Short mmCIF file of C-alpha atoms (C1' of nucleotides) in Angstrom, two decimals:
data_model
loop_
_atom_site.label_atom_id
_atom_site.label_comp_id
_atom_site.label_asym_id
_atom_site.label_seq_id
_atom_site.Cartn_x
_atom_site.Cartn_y
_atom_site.Cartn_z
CA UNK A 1 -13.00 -10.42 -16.64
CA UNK A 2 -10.40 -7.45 -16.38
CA UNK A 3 -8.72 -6.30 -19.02
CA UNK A 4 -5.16 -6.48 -19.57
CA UNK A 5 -3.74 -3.44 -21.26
CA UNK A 6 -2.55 -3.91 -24.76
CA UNK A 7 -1.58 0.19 -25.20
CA UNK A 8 1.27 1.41 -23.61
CA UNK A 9 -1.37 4.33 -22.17
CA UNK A 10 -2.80 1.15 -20.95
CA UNK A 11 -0.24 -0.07 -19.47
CA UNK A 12 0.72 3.24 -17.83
CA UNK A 13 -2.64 3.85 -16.29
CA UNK A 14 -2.73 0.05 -14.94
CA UNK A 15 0.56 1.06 -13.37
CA UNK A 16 -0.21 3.97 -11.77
CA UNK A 17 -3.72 2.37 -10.01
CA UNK A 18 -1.70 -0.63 -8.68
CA UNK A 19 1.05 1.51 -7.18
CA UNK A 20 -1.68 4.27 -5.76
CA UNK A 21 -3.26 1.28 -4.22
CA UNK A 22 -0.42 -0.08 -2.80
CA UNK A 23 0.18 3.32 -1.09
CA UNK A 24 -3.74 3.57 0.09
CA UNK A 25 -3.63 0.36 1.29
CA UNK A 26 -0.29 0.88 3.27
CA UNK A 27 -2.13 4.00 4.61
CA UNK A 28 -5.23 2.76 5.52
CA UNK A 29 -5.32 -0.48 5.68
CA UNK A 30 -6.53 -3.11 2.65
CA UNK A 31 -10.36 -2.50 4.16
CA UNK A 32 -10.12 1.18 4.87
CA UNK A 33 -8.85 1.99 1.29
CA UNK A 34 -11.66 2.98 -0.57
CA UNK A 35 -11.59 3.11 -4.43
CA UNK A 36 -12.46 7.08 -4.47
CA UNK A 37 -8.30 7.64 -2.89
CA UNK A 38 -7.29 5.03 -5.19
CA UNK A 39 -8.61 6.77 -8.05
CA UNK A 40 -7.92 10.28 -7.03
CA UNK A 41 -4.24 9.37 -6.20
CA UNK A 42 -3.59 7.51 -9.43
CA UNK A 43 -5.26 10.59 -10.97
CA UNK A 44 -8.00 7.51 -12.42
CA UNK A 45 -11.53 7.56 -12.92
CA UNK A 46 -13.81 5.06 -11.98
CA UNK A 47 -14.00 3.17 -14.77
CA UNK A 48 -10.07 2.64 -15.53
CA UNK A 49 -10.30 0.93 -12.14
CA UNK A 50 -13.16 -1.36 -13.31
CA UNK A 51 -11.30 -1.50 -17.19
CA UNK A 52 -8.17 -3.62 -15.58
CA UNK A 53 -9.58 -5.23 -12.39
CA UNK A 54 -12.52 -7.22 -11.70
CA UNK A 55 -13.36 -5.65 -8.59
CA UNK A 56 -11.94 -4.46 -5.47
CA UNK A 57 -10.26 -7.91 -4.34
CA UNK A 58 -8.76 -8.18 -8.15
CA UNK A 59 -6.99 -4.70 -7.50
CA UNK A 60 -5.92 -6.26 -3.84
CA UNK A 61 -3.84 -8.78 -5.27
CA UNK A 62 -2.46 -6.93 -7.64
CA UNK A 63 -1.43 -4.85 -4.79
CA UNK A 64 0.09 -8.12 -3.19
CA UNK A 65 2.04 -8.96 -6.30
CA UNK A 66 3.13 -5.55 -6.35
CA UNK A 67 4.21 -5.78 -2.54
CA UNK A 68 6.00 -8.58 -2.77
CA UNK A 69 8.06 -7.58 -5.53
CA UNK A 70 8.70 -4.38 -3.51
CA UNK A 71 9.79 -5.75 -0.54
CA UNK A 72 12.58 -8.38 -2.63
CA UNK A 73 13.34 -6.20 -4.94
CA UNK A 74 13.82 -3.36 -1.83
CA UNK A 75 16.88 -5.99 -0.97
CA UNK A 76 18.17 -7.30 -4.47
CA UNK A 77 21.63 -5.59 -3.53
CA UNK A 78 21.69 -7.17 -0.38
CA UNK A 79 20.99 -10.77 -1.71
CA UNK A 80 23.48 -10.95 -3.95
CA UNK A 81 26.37 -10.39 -0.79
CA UNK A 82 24.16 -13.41 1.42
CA UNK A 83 26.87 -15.82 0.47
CA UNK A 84 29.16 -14.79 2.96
CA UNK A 85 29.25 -14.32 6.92
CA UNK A 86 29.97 -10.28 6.66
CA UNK A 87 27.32 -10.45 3.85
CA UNK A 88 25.24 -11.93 6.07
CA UNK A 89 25.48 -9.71 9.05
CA UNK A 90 25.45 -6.52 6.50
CA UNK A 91 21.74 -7.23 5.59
CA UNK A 92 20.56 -7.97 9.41
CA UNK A 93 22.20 -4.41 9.93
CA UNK A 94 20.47 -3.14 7.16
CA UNK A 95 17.13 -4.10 8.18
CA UNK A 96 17.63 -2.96 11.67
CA UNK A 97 18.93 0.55 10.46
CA UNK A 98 15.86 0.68 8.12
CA UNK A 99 13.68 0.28 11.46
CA UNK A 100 15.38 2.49 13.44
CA UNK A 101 15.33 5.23 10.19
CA UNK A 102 10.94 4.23 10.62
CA UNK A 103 11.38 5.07 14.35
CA UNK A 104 10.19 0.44 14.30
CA UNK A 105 6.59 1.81 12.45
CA UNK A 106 5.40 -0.41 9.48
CA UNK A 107 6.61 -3.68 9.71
CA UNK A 108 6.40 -5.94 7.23
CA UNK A 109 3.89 -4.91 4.78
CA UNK A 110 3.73 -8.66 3.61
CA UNK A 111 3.01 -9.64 7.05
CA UNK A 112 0.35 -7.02 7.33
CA UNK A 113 -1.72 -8.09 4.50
CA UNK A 114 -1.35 -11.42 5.95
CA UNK A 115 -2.92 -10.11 8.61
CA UNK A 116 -5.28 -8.19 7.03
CA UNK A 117 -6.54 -10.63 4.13
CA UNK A 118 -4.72 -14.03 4.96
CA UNK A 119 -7.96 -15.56 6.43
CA UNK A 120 -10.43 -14.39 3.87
CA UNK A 121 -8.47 -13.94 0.84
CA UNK A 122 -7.27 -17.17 -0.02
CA UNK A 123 -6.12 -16.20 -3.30
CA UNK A 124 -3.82 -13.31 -1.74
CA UNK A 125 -2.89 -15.11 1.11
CA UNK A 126 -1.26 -17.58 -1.92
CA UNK A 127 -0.18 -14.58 -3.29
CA UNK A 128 1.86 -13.70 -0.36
CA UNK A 129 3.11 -17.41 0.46
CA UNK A 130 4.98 -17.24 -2.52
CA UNK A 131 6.90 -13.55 -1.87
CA UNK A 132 7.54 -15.65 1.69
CA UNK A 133 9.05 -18.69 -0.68
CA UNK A 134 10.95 -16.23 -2.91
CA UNK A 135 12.27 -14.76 0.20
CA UNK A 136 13.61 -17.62 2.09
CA UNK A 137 14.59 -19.05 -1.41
CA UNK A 138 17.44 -16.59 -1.64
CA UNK A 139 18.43 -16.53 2.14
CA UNK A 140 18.85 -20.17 1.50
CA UNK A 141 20.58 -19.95 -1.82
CA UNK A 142 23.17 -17.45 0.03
CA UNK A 143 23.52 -19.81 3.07
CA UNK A 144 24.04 -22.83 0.86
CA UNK A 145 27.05 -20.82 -1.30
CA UNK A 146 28.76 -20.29 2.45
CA UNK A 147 28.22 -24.07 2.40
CA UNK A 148 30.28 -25.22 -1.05
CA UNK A 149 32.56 -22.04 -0.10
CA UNK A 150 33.51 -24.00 3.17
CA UNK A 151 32.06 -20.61 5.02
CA UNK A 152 29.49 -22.96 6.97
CA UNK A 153 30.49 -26.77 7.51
CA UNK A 154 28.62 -29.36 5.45
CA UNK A 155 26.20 -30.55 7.47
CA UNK A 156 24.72 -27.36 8.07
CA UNK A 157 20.74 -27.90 7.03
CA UNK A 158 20.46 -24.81 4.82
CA UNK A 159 16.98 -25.21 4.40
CA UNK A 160 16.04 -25.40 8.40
CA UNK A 161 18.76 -22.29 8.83
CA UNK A 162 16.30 -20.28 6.34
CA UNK A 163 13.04 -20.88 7.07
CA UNK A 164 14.32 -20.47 10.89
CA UNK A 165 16.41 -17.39 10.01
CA UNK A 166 13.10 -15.84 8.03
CA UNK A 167 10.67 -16.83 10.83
CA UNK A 168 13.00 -14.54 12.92
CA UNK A 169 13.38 -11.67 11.15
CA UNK A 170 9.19 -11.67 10.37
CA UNK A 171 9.28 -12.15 13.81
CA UNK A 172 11.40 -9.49 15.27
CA UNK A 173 9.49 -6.84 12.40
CA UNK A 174 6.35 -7.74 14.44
CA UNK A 175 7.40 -7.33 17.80
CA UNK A 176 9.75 -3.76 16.61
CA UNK A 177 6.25 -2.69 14.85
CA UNK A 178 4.04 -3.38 17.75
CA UNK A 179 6.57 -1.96 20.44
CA UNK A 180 8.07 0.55 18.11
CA UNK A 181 11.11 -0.88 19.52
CA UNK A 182 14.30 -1.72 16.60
CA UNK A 183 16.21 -3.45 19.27
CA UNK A 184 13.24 -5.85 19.01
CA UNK A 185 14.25 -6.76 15.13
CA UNK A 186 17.99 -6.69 16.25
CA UNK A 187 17.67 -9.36 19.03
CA UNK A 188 15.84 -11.67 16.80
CA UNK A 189 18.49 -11.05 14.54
CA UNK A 190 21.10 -12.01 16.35
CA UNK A 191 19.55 -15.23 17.51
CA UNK A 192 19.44 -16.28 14.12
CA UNK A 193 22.82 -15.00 13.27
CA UNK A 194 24.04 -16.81 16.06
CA UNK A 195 22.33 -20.33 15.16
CA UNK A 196 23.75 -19.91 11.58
CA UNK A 197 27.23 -19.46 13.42
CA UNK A 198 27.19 -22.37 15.33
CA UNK A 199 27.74 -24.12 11.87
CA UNK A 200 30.67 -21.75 10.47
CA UNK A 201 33.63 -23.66 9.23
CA UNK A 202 36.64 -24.38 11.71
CA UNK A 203 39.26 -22.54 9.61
CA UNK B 1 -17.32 8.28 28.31
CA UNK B 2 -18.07 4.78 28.22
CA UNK B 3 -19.69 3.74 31.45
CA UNK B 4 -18.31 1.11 34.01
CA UNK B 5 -21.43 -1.68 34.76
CA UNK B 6 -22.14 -0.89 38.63
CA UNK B 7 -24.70 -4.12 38.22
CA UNK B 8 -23.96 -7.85 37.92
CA UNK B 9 -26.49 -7.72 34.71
CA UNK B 10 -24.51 -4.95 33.61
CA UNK B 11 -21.08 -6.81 33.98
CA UNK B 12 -22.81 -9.44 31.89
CA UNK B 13 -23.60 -7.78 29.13
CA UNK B 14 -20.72 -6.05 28.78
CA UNK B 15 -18.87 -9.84 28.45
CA UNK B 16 -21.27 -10.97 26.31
CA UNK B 17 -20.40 -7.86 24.00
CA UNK B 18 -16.88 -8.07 24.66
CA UNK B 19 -16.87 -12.18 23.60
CA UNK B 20 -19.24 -11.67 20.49
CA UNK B 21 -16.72 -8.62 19.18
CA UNK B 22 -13.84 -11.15 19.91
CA UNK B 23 -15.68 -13.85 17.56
CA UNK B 24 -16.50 -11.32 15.03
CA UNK B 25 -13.45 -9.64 14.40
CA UNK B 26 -11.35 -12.86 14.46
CA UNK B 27 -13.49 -13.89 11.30
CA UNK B 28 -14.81 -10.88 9.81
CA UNK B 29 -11.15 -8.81 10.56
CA UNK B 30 -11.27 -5.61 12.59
CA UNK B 31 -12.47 -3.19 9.92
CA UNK B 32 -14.71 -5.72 8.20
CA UNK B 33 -16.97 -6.83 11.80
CA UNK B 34 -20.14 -4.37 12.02
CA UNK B 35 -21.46 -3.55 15.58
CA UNK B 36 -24.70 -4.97 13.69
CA UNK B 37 -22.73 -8.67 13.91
CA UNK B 38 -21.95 -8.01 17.71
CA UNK B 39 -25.32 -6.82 18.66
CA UNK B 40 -26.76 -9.67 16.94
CA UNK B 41 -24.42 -12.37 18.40
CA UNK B 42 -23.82 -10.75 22.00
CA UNK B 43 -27.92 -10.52 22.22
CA UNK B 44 -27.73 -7.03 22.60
CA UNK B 45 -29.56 -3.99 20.98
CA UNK B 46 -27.41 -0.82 19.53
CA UNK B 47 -27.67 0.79 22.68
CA UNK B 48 -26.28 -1.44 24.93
CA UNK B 49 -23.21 -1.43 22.78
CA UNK B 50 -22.78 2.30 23.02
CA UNK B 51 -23.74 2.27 26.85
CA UNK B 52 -20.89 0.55 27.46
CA UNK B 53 -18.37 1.57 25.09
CA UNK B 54 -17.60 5.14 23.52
CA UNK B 55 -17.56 4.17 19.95
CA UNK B 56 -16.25 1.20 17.57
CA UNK B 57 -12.53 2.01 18.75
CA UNK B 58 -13.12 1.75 22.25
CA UNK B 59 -15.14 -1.88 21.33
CA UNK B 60 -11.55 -3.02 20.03
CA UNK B 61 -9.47 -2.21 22.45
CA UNK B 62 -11.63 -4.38 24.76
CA UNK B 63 -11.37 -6.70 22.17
CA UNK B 64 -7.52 -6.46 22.25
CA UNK B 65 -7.67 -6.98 25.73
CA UNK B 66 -9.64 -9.68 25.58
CA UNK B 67 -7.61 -11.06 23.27
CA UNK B 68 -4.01 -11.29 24.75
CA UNK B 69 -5.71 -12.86 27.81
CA UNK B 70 -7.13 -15.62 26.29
CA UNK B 71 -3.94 -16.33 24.10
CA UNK B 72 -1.63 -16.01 27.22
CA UNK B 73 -4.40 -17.99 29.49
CA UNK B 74 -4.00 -20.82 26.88
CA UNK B 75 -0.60 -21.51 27.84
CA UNK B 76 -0.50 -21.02 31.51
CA UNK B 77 -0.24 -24.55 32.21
CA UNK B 78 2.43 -24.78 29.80
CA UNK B 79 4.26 -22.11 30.81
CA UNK B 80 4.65 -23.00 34.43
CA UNK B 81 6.59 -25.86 33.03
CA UNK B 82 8.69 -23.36 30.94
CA UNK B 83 11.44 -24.00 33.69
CA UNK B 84 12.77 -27.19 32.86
CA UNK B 85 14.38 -28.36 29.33
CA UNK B 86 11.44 -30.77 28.97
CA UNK B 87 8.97 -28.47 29.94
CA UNK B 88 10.38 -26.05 26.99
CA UNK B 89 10.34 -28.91 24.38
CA UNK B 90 6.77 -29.32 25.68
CA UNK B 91 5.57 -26.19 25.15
CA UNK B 92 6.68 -26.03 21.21
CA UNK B 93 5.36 -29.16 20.47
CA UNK B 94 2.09 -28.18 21.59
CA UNK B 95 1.96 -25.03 19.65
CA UNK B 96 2.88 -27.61 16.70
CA UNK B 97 0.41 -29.55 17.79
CA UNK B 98 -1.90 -26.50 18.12
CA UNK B 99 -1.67 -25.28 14.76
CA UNK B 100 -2.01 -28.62 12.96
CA UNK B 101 -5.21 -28.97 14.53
CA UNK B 102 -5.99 -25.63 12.40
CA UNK B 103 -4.45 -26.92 9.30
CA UNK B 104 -2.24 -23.91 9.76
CA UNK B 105 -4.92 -21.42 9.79
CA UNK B 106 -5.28 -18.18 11.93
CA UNK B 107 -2.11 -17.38 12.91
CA UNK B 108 -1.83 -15.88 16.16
CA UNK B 109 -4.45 -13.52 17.14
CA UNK B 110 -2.85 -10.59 18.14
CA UNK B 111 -0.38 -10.57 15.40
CA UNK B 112 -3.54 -10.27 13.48
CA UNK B 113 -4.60 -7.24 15.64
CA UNK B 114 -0.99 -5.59 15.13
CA UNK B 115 -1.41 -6.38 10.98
CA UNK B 116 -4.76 -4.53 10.69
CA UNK B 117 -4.92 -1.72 13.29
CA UNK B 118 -1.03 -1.37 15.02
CA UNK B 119 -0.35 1.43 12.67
CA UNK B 120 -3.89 3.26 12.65
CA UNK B 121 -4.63 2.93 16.88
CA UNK B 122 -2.13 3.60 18.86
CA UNK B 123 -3.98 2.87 21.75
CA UNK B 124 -4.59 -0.63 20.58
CA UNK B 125 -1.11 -1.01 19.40
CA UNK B 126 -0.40 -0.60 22.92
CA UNK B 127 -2.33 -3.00 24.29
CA UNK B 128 -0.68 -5.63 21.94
CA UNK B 129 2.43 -4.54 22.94
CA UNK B 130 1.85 -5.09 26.31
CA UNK B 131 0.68 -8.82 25.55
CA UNK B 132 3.50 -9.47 23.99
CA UNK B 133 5.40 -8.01 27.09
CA UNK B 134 3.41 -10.08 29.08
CA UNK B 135 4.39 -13.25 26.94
CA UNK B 136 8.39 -12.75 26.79
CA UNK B 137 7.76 -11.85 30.60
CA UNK B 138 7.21 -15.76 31.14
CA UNK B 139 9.32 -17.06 28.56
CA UNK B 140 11.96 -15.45 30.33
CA UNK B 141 10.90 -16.05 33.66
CA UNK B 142 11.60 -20.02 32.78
CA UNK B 143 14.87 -19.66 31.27
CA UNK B 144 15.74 -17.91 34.20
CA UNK B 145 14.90 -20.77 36.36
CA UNK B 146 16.48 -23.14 34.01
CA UNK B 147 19.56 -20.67 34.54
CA UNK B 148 19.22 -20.95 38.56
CA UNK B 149 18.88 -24.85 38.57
CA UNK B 150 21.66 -25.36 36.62
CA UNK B 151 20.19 -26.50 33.48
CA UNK B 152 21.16 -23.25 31.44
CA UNK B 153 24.59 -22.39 32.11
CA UNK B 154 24.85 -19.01 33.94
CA UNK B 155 26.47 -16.64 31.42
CA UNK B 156 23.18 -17.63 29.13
CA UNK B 157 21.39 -14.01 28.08
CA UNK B 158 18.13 -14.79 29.16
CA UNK B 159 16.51 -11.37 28.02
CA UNK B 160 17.99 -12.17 24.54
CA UNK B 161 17.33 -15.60 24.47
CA UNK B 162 13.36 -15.00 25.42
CA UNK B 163 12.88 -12.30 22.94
CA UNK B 164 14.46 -14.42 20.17
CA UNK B 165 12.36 -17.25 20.97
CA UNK B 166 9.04 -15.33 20.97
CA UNK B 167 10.07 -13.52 17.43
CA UNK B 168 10.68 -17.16 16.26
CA UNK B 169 7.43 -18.17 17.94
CA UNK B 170 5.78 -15.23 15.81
CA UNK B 171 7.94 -14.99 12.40
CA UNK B 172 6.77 -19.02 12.50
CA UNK B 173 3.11 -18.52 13.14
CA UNK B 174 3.05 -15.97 10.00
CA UNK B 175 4.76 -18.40 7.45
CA UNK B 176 2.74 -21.08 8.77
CA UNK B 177 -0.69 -18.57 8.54
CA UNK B 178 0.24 -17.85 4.80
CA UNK B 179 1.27 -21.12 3.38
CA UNK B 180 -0.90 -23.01 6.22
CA UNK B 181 2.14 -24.76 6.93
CA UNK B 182 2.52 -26.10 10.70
CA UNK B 183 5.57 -27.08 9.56
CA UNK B 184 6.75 -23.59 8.89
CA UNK B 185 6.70 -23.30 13.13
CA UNK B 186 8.13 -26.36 13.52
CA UNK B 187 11.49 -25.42 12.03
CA UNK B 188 11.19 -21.78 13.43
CA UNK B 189 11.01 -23.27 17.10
CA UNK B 190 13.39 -26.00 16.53
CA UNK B 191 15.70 -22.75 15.68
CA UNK B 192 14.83 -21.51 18.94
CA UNK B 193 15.48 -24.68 20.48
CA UNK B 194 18.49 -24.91 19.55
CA UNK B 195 19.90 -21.59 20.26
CA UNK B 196 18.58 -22.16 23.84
CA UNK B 197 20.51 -25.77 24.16
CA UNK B 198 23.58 -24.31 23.28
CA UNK B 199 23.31 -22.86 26.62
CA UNK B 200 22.59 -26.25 28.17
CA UNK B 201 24.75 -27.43 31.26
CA UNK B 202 27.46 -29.56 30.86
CA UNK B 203 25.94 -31.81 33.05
"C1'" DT C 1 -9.18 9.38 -44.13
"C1'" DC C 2 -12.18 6.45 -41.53
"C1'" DC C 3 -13.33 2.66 -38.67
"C1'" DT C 4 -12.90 -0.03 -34.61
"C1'" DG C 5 -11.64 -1.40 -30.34
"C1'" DA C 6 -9.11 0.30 -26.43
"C1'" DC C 7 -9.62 3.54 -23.19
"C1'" DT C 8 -11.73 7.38 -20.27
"C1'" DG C 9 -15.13 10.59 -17.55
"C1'" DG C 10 -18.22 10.90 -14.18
"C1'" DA C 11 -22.95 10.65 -12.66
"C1'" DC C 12 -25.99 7.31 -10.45
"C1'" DT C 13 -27.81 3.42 -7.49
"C1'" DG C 14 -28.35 0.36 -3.77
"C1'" DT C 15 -26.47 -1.16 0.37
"C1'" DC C 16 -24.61 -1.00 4.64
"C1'" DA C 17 -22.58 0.77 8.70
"C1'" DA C 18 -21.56 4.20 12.59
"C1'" DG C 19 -23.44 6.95 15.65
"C1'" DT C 20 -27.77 9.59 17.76
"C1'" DC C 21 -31.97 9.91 20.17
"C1'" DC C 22 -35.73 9.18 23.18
"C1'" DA C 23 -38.85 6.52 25.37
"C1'" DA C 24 -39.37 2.53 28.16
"C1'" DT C 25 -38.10 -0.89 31.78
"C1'" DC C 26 -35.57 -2.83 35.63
"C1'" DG C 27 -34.18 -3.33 40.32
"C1'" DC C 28 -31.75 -1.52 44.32
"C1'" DG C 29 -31.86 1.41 48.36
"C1'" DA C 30 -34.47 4.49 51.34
"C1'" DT D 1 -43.83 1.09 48.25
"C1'" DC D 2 -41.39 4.79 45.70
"C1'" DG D 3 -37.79 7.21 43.27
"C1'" DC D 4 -33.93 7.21 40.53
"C1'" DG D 5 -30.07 5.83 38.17
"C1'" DA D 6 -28.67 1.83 35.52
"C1'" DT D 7 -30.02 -0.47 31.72
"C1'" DT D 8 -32.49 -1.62 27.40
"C1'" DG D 9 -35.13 -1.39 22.66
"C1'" DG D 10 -35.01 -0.01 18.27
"C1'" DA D 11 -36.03 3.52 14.89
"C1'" DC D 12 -33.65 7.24 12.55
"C1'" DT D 13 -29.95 10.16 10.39
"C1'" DT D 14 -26.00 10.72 7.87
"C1'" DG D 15 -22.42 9.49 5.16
"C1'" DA D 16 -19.46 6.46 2.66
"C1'" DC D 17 -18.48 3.08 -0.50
"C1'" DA D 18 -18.67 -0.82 -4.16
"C1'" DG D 19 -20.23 -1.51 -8.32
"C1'" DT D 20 -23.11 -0.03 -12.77
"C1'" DC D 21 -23.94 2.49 -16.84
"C1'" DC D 22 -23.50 5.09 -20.88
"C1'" DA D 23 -21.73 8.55 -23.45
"C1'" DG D 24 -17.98 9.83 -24.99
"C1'" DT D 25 -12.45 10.30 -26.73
"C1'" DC D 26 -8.19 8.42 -28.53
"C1'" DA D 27 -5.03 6.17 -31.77
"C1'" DG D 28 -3.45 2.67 -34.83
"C1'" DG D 29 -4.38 -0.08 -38.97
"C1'" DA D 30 -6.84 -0.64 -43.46
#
DNA sequence: TCCTGACTGGACTGTCAAGTCCAATCGCGA
DNA sequence: TCGCGATTGGACTTGACAGTCCAGTCAGGA
């Protein structure tokens, strides 16, 4: 069983593997990152790598956890404004301009370790459901304010709007990452900006 | 340079490699499938793989090829009904339909192709692209007849509206992949759906 | 101070995979 | 039939990588 650190030299060192992962992985690829780069980017030997993680798909999901909370925490600031129209449109701009600033490389790096692991990980591919579920949790908490605020009518179906709204944006980040093209992400944007508009309020 | 098979035997091994690397990557991942696995499936010995193909990266983007035709030949016969409203409704309910045969697994395979080697081959990223080219190609191709028949009303952006629908299509089959989910595309489509009968004739 | 458990260094092993090489066979065209 | 290029078999080389092992060092509590 790994350890967890009880030290805070522990705790550091733990730190510092799981975040040179996550940058070997996003490199490489989950496969291609071999435990030598992790090690000699986290400056860690071997065995602090075998000390806090059972083995190689142990450090992985750590990795996922540690994606997923990059990713959401990457738009906190953005979040918090999804409870109005402009709010809304500020964060499609923002992804799009964070595309175009990649030149559309990357994508999603949830998406790619869904792509990488999701069939023979099951554990990480739970892992990554969840960032997906804390993701369209807070679209849908933003759409649903616009709702009591009068922004969007009533009967808008907040939940439908976010899962449709998230499907786009994953969506448009595939199609901009395999085309290199940001106008990709921005028309999938706009087709879910537009389906949330069909339900803003009359006044 | 990887020689073209002049003989009919030739062109038959070189499918039978091309299928068993298909099978192999799509369970064992890109990185993870050996040539050892094809050569053993595809009944063919070490050199008959590198007769006909420079080196592992050359296998692939076969492979890639390989793969966008058989996810685009899938849906031929539903795409040539992409031209009528019916024929659209059609279409998502058997991808629906598709993936709850799967219990949500898989995802779509060259999404999985983009996740593990877009950012590391650009030659294969190309290829993907191109498949996905090929697939907003006919999406569009449909609304535009849906435009010319009067069923979508003519100011409808059919370059927008295709490349919308096929990043719904997409973002859906990833949230579906990682919480194996068919439901996940069902709401991403119906959000598709519904963009595209906004459009619909006032007829 | 000293003891103990947390933590660290790094060599070592076994496995597996990509790519090379050469000899052998097949089958079409002259 | 014969020659030759296309095709095939499979052993071999080389390197990389996951995981093991043990001998340490460090630091906080008794």
């Amino acid at each position: 069983m790994s350890a967890q650190p009880t030290t805070e030299r522990g705790r550091q060192t733990r730190a510092r593997i799981v975040a040179a992962a996550a940058d070997v992985v996003a490199e490489k690829g989950a496969l291609g990152a071999s435990l030598d780069d992790v090690g000699a980017r986290a400056m860690a030997s071997r065995s602090q790598l075998y000390h806090y993680f059972d083995d190689k798909t142990d450090l992985l999901l750590a990795v996922a956890q540690a994606t997923n909370d990059a990713v959401l925490d990457a738009q906190r600031a953005l979040f918090a404004g999804l409870d109005t129209w402009n709010g809304l449109v500020r964060w499609a701009d923002a992804l799009v301009e964070f595309q175009r600033q990649r030149d559309g490389r990357g994508g999603c790096p949830i998406a790619n370790l869904v792509g990488q692991l999701g069939e023979r990980e099951d554990g990480i591919r739970l892992v990554l459901a969840s960032g997906y579920d804390r993701w369209e949790t807070d679209i849908r908490a933003g759409l649903a304010a616009m709702v009591t605020s009068g922004e969007l009518q009533p009967g808008a179906n907040t939940d439908w709007l976010a899962a449709s709204t998230l499907a786009s944006l994953q969506g448009g980040l595939i199609l901009c990452q395999a085309r290199r093209d940001p106008d990709a992400l921005r028309r999938a944007l706009d087709g879910a900006l537009a389906l949330i508009g069909a339900y803003r309020g009359a006044s």
